[in-house]
Amino acid sequence: MKLKTLEMELQRLGGFVKPRTSLEQYQTPAPLAARLLYHALMKEDIEGKVVCDLGSGTGVLAIGAYLLGAESVIGIEIDREAIRAAEENAALLDAEVTFIAADIRKGLPIELAAGCDTVVMNPPFGAQKAHADRPFIDGAITIAPVIYGIFNAGSIPFIRAYTDKRATIDEQIGGALPIKRTFSFHTRDIQEIRVEILRLTRTR
Ligand code: SAH
């Protein structure tokens, strides 16, 4: 599948019905999701791999990974309404993805005990609750040797320090995350947030 085709497919997916601020529910826009996934595909981290999406939301990253040939895909998400939307999205594109309801702060569900090959995630940035991103980073390093994450631009020093001897940032891809006016505290209709896609590899 070509990059443009993936982007167009992901564009068809529905969003959060009632986005919850406290959970930082922002759907990754199709172009950004496609860019992350295609990059991971070229690095041979998707095709034939077991892929996990932490905080899978409406499923855009998980479903995209399936469309690019992942062997199996599991999405973990705290919000059952989001899971319902993700399941509808998966059905729309004939994607076989298992979505599991779990709170990543409370440890990883048993379904992930065997680990996976690659994690893809757009975790909360910690804008609403400080350090909300940490359990995602910790969980990802626990279950996978390779992680692709979307982070606020400028997060690299924090992530480098936080993951210290556990993982290395080995690639950095810039991008923008256009966020539609969703919450009352947003003052413009479209806000652009600079983000970075980072590839981390586990060191031990
Ligand atoms: N991965 C999706 C959603 C990103 S928004 C996408 O790329 O579009 C972040 C997601 O993490 C939201 O769906 C939110 O509900 C979920 N989330 C936040 N805290 C969580 C937690 N503690 N455990 C599991 N999921 C959580």
XYZ file of N, CA and C and ligand atoms in Angstrom:
638
model
N 0.840 -1.205 0.000
C 0.000 0.000 0.000
C 0.874 1.253 0.000
N 0.523 2.191 -0.844
C 1.310 3.426 -0.911
C 0.987 4.336 0.274
N 1.897 5.235 0.555
C 1.697 6.184 1.653
C 0.414 6.989 1.473
N 0.207 7.467 0.259
C -0.970 8.305 -0.008
C -2.258 7.494 0.176
N -2.220 6.236 -0.225
C -3.408 5.382 -0.072
C -3.694 5.162 1.412
N -2.651 4.892 2.171
C -2.832 4.700 3.611
C -3.464 5.949 4.228
N -2.925 7.093 3.837
C -3.436 8.352 4.387
C -4.920 8.525 4.055
N -5.282 8.199 2.824
C -6.680 8.350 2.422
C -7.591 7.377 3.167
N -7.106 6.179 3.384
C -7.897 5.200 4.143
C -8.103 5.692 5.577
N -7.030 6.154 6.199
C -7.124 6.589 7.595
C -7.995 7.841 7.735
N -8.035 8.613 6.668
C -8.881 9.808 6.648
C -10.365 9.441 6.804
N -10.715 8.227 6.456
C -12.130 7.815 6.510
C -12.599 7.501 7.924
N -11.664 7.380 8.852
C -12.032 6.922 10.191
C -12.737 8.007 11.007
N -13.671 7.557 11.826
C -14.383 8.484 12.702
C -13.525 8.889 13.893
N -13.898 10.002 14.500
C -13.118 10.530 15.623
C -13.771 10.227 16.968
N -13.281 10.866 18.013
C -13.867 10.722 19.349
C -15.252 11.364 19.350
N -16.217 10.684 19.923
C -17.567 11.244 19.956
C -17.606 12.412 20.943
N -17.148 12.154 22.143
C -17.057 13.231 23.150
C -15.643 13.206 23.715
N -14.728 13.937 23.118
C -13.333 13.867 23.577
C -13.202 14.285 25.041
N -12.467 13.516 25.798
C -12.324 13.812 27.222
C -10.976 14.489 27.486
N -11.089 15.726 27.961
C -9.898 16.540 28.216
C -8.925 15.842 29.147
N -9.463 15.280 30.215
C -8.588 14.733 31.256
C -7.752 13.578 30.714
N -8.241 12.933 29.648
C -7.502 11.812 29.068
C -6.665 12.245 27.859
N -6.718 13.547 27.562
C -5.985 14.092 26.409
C -6.318 13.327 25.130
N -7.596 13.265 24.861
C -8.036 12.503 23.688
C -7.961 13.352 22.427
N -6.903 13.235 21.723
C -6.742 13.885 20.424
C -6.465 12.793 19.412
N -7.270 12.739 18.397
C -7.011 11.746 17.351
C -5.830 12.215 16.492
N -4.901 11.324 16.262
C -3.775 11.674 15.394
C -4.312 11.906 13.982
N -4.047 13.071 13.391
C -4.528 13.315 12.029
C -3.924 12.289 11.065
N -4.711 11.923 10.071
C -4.310 10.860 9.141
C -2.916 11.073 8.540
N -2.572 12.294 8.092
C -1.243 12.442 7.480
C -0.103 12.134 8.459
N -0.286 12.548 9.709
C 0.761 12.300 10.704
C 0.835 10.815 11.069
N -0.343 10.195 11.231
C -0.377 8.758 11.549
C 0.255 7.955 10.419
N -0.102 8.327 9.178
C 0.418 7.598 8.022
C 1.935 7.765 7.938
N 2.389 8.939 8.273
C 3.830 9.212 8.209
C 4.590 8.349 9.217
N 4.080 8.298 10.433
C 4.722 7.467 11.460
C 4.752 6.007 11.012
N 3.588 5.526 10.557
C 3.466 4.105 10.231
C 4.311 3.740 9.018
N 4.327 4.632 8.039
C 5.077 4.317 6.830
C 6.569 4.304 7.108
N 6.966 5.221 7.950
C 8.376 5.244 8.352
C 8.733 3.926 9.053
N 7.859 3.495 9.945
C 8.103 2.241 10.674
C 8.109 1.048 9.713
N 7.243 1.109 8.705
C 7.204 0.038 7.695
C 8.544 -0.061 6.968
N 9.069 1.096 6.573
C 10.350 1.119 5.856
C 11.493 0.596 6.728
N 11.356 0.769 8.024
C 12.366 0.259 8.960
C 12.148 -1.221 9.288
N 11.178 -1.819 8.613
C 10.834 -3.241 8.816
C 10.336 -3.521 10.223
N 9.598 -2.553 10.765
C 9.052 -2.720 12.113
C 7.548 -3.004 12.124
N 6.937 -3.159 10.956
C 5.479 -3.355 10.910
C 5.097 -4.682 10.231
N 5.545 -4.874 9.017
C 5.094 -6.034 8.243
C 5.502 -7.327 8.938
N 4.518 -8.203 9.159
C 4.781 -9.490 9.796
C 5.071 -9.389 11.292
N 4.876 -8.214 11.871
C 5.224 -7.999 13.286
C 3.981 -7.969 14.168
N 4.222 -8.248 15.447
C 3.177 -8.073 16.457
C 3.291 -6.624 16.949
N 2.235 -5.866 16.726
C 2.280 -4.434 17.013
C 1.288 -4.083 18.119
N 1.703 -3.247 19.050
C 0.814 -2.777 20.116
C 0.674 -1.268 20.030
N -0.540 -0.792 20.303
C -0.814 0.642 20.344
C -1.267 0.964 21.762
N -0.486 1.739 22.481
C -0.848 2.078 23.863
C -1.642 3.385 23.880
N -2.843 3.332 24.426
C -3.738 4.489 24.373
C -4.279 4.618 22.963
N -4.941 3.546 22.509
C -5.254 3.435 21.075
C -6.392 4.341 20.619
N -7.147 4.918 21.546
C -8.185 5.882 21.160
C -9.140 5.315 20.143
N -9.325 6.031 19.051
C -10.236 5.595 18.003
C -9.538 4.673 16.997
N -8.290 4.322 17.291
C -7.657 3.211 16.590
C -6.820 3.531 15.373
N -6.611 4.811 15.085
C -5.980 5.146 13.810
C -4.596 4.494 13.627
N -3.766 4.504 14.671
C -2.423 3.908 14.517
C -2.514 2.386 14.423
N -3.340 1.806 15.275
C -3.484 0.342 15.296
C -4.028 -0.173 13.960
N -5.059 0.476 13.478
C -5.691 0.047 12.227
C -4.722 0.233 11.060
N -4.019 1.354 11.062
C -3.031 1.605 10.012
C -1.939 0.540 10.011
N -1.517 0.117 11.202
C -0.478 -0.922 11.283
C -0.992 -2.217 10.666
N -2.239 -2.534 10.915
C -2.828 -3.739 10.308
C -2.843 -3.606 8.783
N -3.260 -2.443 8.301
C -3.351 -2.247 6.846
C -1.980 -2.383 6.175
N -0.932 -2.091 6.921
C 0.428 -2.200 6.359
C 1.026 -3.587 6.561
N 0.215 -4.537 7.022
C 0.689 -5.919 7.018
C 1.195 -6.457 8.344
N 0.857 -5.795 9.453
C 1.249 -6.359 10.752
C 0.616 -7.737 10.904
N 1.332 -8.623 11.578
C 0.797 -9.978 11.772
C -0.402 -9.934 12.709
N -0.273 -9.195 13.804
C -1.406 -8.984 14.698
C -1.232 -7.637 15.383
N -2.364 -7.068 15.781
C -2.317 -5.743 16.398
C -3.230 -5.717 17.615
N -2.695 -5.196 18.719
C -3.491 -5.038 19.935
C -3.482 -3.565 20.322
N -4.651 -3.034 20.630
C -4.745 -1.664 21.129
C -5.199 -1.679 22.580
N -4.555 -0.883 23.404
C -4.932 -0.777 24.816
C -5.504 0.617 25.044
N -6.667 0.685 25.678
C -7.333 1.983 25.828
C -8.183 1.976 27.097
N -8.134 3.070 27.826
C -8.856 3.148 29.105
C -10.354 3.417 28.903
N -10.699 4.084 27.816
C -12.053 4.603 27.649
C -12.886 3.679 26.745
N -13.919 3.106 27.331
C -14.713 2.135 26.575
C -15.439 2.745 25.386
N -15.817 4.005 25.515
C -16.470 4.657 24.362
C -15.501 4.776 23.192
N -14.268 5.086 23.519
C -13.246 5.178 22.458
C -13.048 3.793 21.835
N -13.069 2.763 22.657
C -12.896 1.405 22.117
C -14.029 1.072 21.155
N -15.222 1.470 21.526
C -16.357 1.203 20.635
C -16.124 1.906 19.292
N -15.707 3.148 19.347
C -15.442 3.889 18.100
C -14.320 3.211 17.305
N -13.306 2.725 18.022
C -12.173 2.069 17.342
C -12.644 0.778 16.674
N -13.527 0.059 17.337
C -14.017 -1.191 16.739
C -14.845 -0.915 15.484
N -15.617 0.157 15.533
C -16.366 0.530 14.323
C -15.410 0.933 13.204
N -14.391 1.659 13.578
C -13.398 2.071 12.570
C -12.697 0.862 11.964
N -12.363 -0.105 12.808
C -11.681 -1.304 12.305
C -12.599 -2.054 11.336
N -13.869 -2.135 11.692
C -14.820 -2.837 10.821
C -14.940 -2.114 9.474
N -14.929 -0.805 9.526
C -15.055 -0.007 8.293
C -13.945 -0.341 7.297
N -12.741 -0.579 7.818
C -11.605 -0.840 6.916
C -11.211 -2.321 6.916
N -12.087 -3.177 7.443
C -11.805 -4.621 7.457
C -10.501 -4.948 8.155
N -10.215 -4.246 9.209
C -8.954 -4.476 9.931
C -9.213 -5.361 11.141
N -8.336 -6.346 11.316
C -8.472 -7.214 12.487
C -7.559 -6.699 13.583
N -8.149 -5.992 14.520
C -7.379 -5.443 15.636
C -8.125 -5.793 16.913
N -7.398 -6.210 17.944
C -8.023 -6.492 19.233
C -7.848 -5.269 20.120
N -8.949 -4.709 20.577
C -8.869 -3.568 21.490
C -9.205 -4.047 22.896
N -8.369 -3.699 23.835
C -8.538 -4.154 25.210
C -8.679 -2.941 26.124
N -9.692 -3.001 27.003
C -9.891 -1.902 27.957
C -8.968 -2.092 29.146
N -8.073 -1.160 29.352
C -7.173 -1.241 30.506
C -6.575 0.133 30.779
N -6.249 0.360 32.042
C -5.587 1.596 32.460
C -4.085 1.330 32.540
N -3.366 1.988 31.672
C -1.925 1.727 31.575
C -1.183 2.091 32.865
N -1.769 3.001 33.663
C -1.122 3.354 34.941
C -1.112 2.188 35.918
N -2.033 1.235 35.680
C -2.142 0.109 36.622
C -1.384 -1.117 36.140
N -0.472 -0.920 35.234
C 0.287 -2.050 34.707
C -0.341 -2.547 33.429
N 0.357 -3.429 32.756
C -0.109 -3.862 31.443
C -0.975 -5.108 31.556
N -2.006 -5.205 30.726
C -2.896 -6.364 30.808
C -2.195 -7.660 30.406
N -2.754 -8.736 30.848
C -2.180 -10.076 30.648
C -1.969 -10.391 29.163
N -2.820 -9.827 28.322
C -2.708 -10.078 26.873
C -1.373 -9.587 26.326
N -0.703 -8.721 27.077
C 0.580 -8.202 26.592
C 1.769 -8.865 27.280
N 1.468 -9.917 28.061
C 2.538 -10.556 28.841
C 3.662 -11.080 27.951
N 3.293 -11.547 26.759
C 4.319 -12.092 25.862
C 5.084 -10.983 25.143
N 4.666 -9.747 25.324
C 5.332 -8.631 24.672
C 4.940 -8.517 23.212
N 5.534 -7.579 22.530
C 5.271 -7.435 21.104
C 6.554 -6.942 20.441
N 6.525 -6.868 19.122
C 7.734 -6.453 18.394
C 7.877 -4.939 18.365
N 6.756 -4.265 18.175
C 6.794 -2.820 17.957
C 5.637 -2.150 18.691
N 5.918 -1.072 19.382
C 4.848 -0.235 19.944
C 4.710 1.009 19.085
N 3.468 1.367 18.772
C 3.195 2.673 18.168
C 2.267 3.400 19.143
N 2.514 4.663 19.383
C 1.635 5.347 20.335
C 1.665 6.858 20.189
N 0.535 7.458 20.521
C 0.437 8.900 20.656
C -0.079 9.138 22.063
N 0.800 9.065 23.039
C 0.332 9.092 24.430
C -0.086 10.489 24.854
N -0.798 10.601 25.981
C -1.065 11.938 26.529
C 0.280 12.641 26.700
N 0.305 13.944 26.403
C 1.570 14.668 26.516
C 1.842 15.096 27.956
N 0.870 14.850 28.819
C 1.055 15.320 30.189
C 0.682 16.788 30.331
N -0.111 17.298 29.369
C -0.508 18.707 29.425
C -1.599 18.920 30.474
N -2.426 17.926 30.666
C -3.520 18.042 31.636
C -3.126 17.493 33.000
N -2.476 16.376 32.974
C -2.010 15.772 34.221
C -0.510 15.571 34.067
N 0.235 16.204 34.933
C 1.684 16.106 34.813
C 2.100 14.641 34.838
N 3.042 14.324 34.000
C 3.642 12.984 33.957
C 2.703 11.897 33.437
N 1.590 12.288 32.816
C 0.661 11.280 32.283
C 1.341 10.423 31.220
N 2.394 10.962 30.626
C 3.080 10.212 29.568
C 4.005 9.118 30.124
N 4.372 9.229 31.372
C 5.390 8.306 31.889
C 4.998 6.833 31.886
N 3.781 6.485 32.347
C 3.431 5.056 32.307
C 3.416 4.497 30.894
N 3.165 5.363 29.923
C 3.171 4.906 28.529
C 4.607 4.574 28.098
N 5.511 5.470 28.453
C 6.911 5.240 28.089
C 7.428 4.000 28.813
N 7.118 3.905 30.092
C 7.569 2.740 30.871
C 6.986 1.446 30.300
N 5.675 1.481 30.032
C 5.001 0.285 29.515
C 5.579 -0.132 28.179
N 5.802 0.854 27.318
C 6.314 0.556 25.979
C 7.685 -0.115 26.074
N 8.545 0.423 26.919
C 9.896 -0.162 27.039
C 9.817 -1.580 27.618
N 8.836 -1.800 28.473
C 8.690 -3.134 29.064
C 8.297 -4.177 28.031
N 7.412 -3.789 27.102
C 6.877 -4.830 26.211
C 7.544 -4.925 24.852
N 8.261 -3.892 24.416
C 8.762 -3.950 23.030
C 10.189 -3.434 22.905
N 10.947 -4.029 21.993
C 12.311 -3.547 21.746
C 12.358 -2.279 20.889
N 11.253 -1.997 20.184
C 11.219 -0.821 19.293
C 9.925 -0.047 19.538
N 10.041 1.245 19.676
C 8.883 2.085 20.009
C 8.842 3.307 19.100
N 7.684 3.560 18.520
C 7.462 4.819 17.808
C 6.442 5.616 18.600
N 6.808 6.823 18.990
C 5.875 7.638 19.763
C 5.799 9.037 19.213
N 4.637 9.659 19.406
C 4.459 11.061 19.034
C 4.539 11.875 20.326
N 5.430 12.840 20.337
C 5.642 13.641 21.543
C 5.648 15.115 21.168
N 5.389 15.961 22.161
C 5.532 17.397 21.990
C 6.928 17.727 21.476
N 7.010 18.685 20.547
C 8.343 19.125 20.127
C 9.093 19.634 21.354
N 10.347 19.317 21.422
C 11.150 19.766 22.561
C 11.190 18.764 23.701
N 10.544 17.605 23.511
C 10.508 16.604 24.593
C 11.776 15.767 24.686
N 12.628 15.890 23.671
C 13.755 14.956 23.609
C 14.631 14.961 24.873
N 14.993 16.148 25.392
C 15.839 16.111 26.598
C 15.162 15.352 27.744
N 13.850 15.585 27.925
C 13.142 14.859 28.978
C 13.149 13.357 28.709
N 12.810 12.979 27.493
C 12.706 11.542 27.204
C 14.071 10.871 27.320
N 15.089 11.579 26.860
C 16.431 11.013 26.951
C 16.809 10.791 28.422
N 16.518 11.783 29.247
C 16.865 11.658 30.670
C 15.993 10.594 31.340
N 14.693 10.605 30.975
C 13.766 9.698 31.650
C 14.041 8.231 31.301
N 14.403 7.982 30.050
C 14.627 6.589 29.651
C 16.078 6.173 29.912
N 16.922 7.141 30.116
C 18.330 6.971 30.487
C 18.965 5.690 29.951
N 19.220 4.730 30.806
C 19.921 3.527 30.335
C 18.969 2.500 29.738
N 17.679 2.786 29.760
C 16.703 1.786 29.320
C 16.467 1.783 27.818
N 16.565 2.960 27.209
C 16.280 3.054 25.768
C 17.061 4.216 25.170
N 17.203 4.160 23.851
C 17.919 5.218 23.134
C 17.000 5.786 22.063
N 17.015 7.084 21.926
C 16.279 7.700 20.815
C 17.175 7.557 19.594
N 16.743 6.777 18.617
C 17.654 6.640 17.490
C 17.179 7.325 16.230
N 15.956 7.880 16.276
C 15.527 8.691 15.144
C 14.532 9.718 15.601
N 14.518 10.823 14.863
C 13.622 11.921 15.194
C 13.046 12.456 13.898
N 11.715 12.484 13.826
C 11.052 12.945 12.619
C 10.110 14.066 13.060
N 10.262 15.235 12.488
C 9.427 16.365 12.903
C 8.060 16.324 12.248
N 7.127 17.038 12.817
C 5.798 17.096 12.210
C 4.946 18.093 12.959
N 3.744 18.324 12.446
C 2.821 19.199 13.156
C 1.565 18.411 13.456
N 0.925 18.734 14.524
C -0.315 18.056 14.899
C -1.414 19.106 14.903
N -2.130 19.241 13.789
C -3.190 20.239 13.785
C -4.331 19.754 14.668
N -4.690 20.526 15.640
C -5.750 20.106 16.558
C -6.967 20.983 16.323
N -8.073 20.340 16.005
C -9.310 21.097 15.795
C -9.799 21.627 17.129
N -10.560 22.689 17.082
C -11.106 23.233 18.320
C -12.011 22.181 18.944
N -11.604 21.662 20.073
C -12.354 20.581 20.691
C -12.812 20.994 22.071
N -11.912 21.645 22.768
C -12.191 21.935 24.166
C -12.357 23.440 24.362
N -13.067 23.815 25.395
C -13.377 25.230 25.602
C -12.127 26.085 25.791
N -11.050 25.485 26.263
C -9.859 26.302 26.495
C -9.068 26.560 25.222
N -9.479 25.944 24.135
C -8.833 26.249 22.862
C -9.384 27.566 22.329
N -8.493 28.437 21.918
C -8.959 29.764 21.531
C -9.088 29.925 20.020
N -8.418 29.089 19.263
C -8.538 29.184 17.807
C -9.176 27.915 17.259
N -9.711 28.000 16.056
C -10.383 26.831 15.487
C -9.400 25.713 15.211
N -8.278 26.074 14.650
C -7.244 25.065 14.422
C -5.975 25.568 15.079
N -5.426 24.723 15.871
C -4.167 25.072 16.518
C -3.137 24.088 16.025
N -1.972 24.583 15.747
C -0.929 23.652 15.330
C 0.011 23.409 16.490
N 0.201 22.189 16.808
C 1.147 21.855 17.859
C 2.309 21.150 17.191
N 3.490 21.649 17.402
C 4.663 20.990 16.818
C 4.939 19.709 17.587
N 5.096 18.662 16.859
C 5.359 17.383 17.515
C 6.586 16.719 16.896
N 7.043 15.719 17.577
C 8.137 14.921 17.058
C 7.733 13.463 17.108
N 8.017 12.769 16.025
C 7.883 11.319 16.056
C 9.259 10.796 16.434
N 9.323 10.038 17.483
C 10.607 9.490 17.902
C 10.590 7.975 17.783
N 11.721 7.426 17.371
C 11.902 5.971 17.401
C 12.869 5.674 18.531
N 12.412 4.869 19.452
C 13.273 4.470 20.563
C 13.589 2.989 20.450
N 14.790 2.639 20.792
C 15.134 1.218 20.847
C 15.582 0.903 22.269
N 15.143 -0.243 22.716
C 15.441 -0.653 24.085
C 16.905 -1.051 24.193
N 17.535 -0.633 25.249
C 18.945 -0.986 25.387
C 19.157 -2.274 26.156
N 18.214 -2.645 26.966
C 18.376 -3.941 27.654
C 17.012 -4.455 28.064
N -3.707 6.625 19.739
C -4.873 7.442 19.384
C -5.341 8.326 20.546
C -4.347 9.331 21.068
S -5.004 10.301 22.401
C -4.542 8.247 18.165
O -3.359 8.278 17.819
O -5.415 8.861 17.576
C -4.416 9.420 23.856
C -5.284 8.230 24.206
O -4.779 7.639 25.419
C -6.748 8.573 24.472
O -7.583 7.748 23.705
C -6.927 8.308 25.966
O -8.237 7.891 26.323
C -5.888 7.233 26.220
N -5.436 7.156 27.600
C -5.152 8.202 28.422
N -4.774 7.760 29.630
C -4.794 6.385 29.574
C -4.479 5.331 30.504
N -4.070 5.618 31.736
N -4.578 4.048 30.102
C -4.987 3.762 28.833
N -5.310 4.700 27.912
C -5.216 5.987 28.272
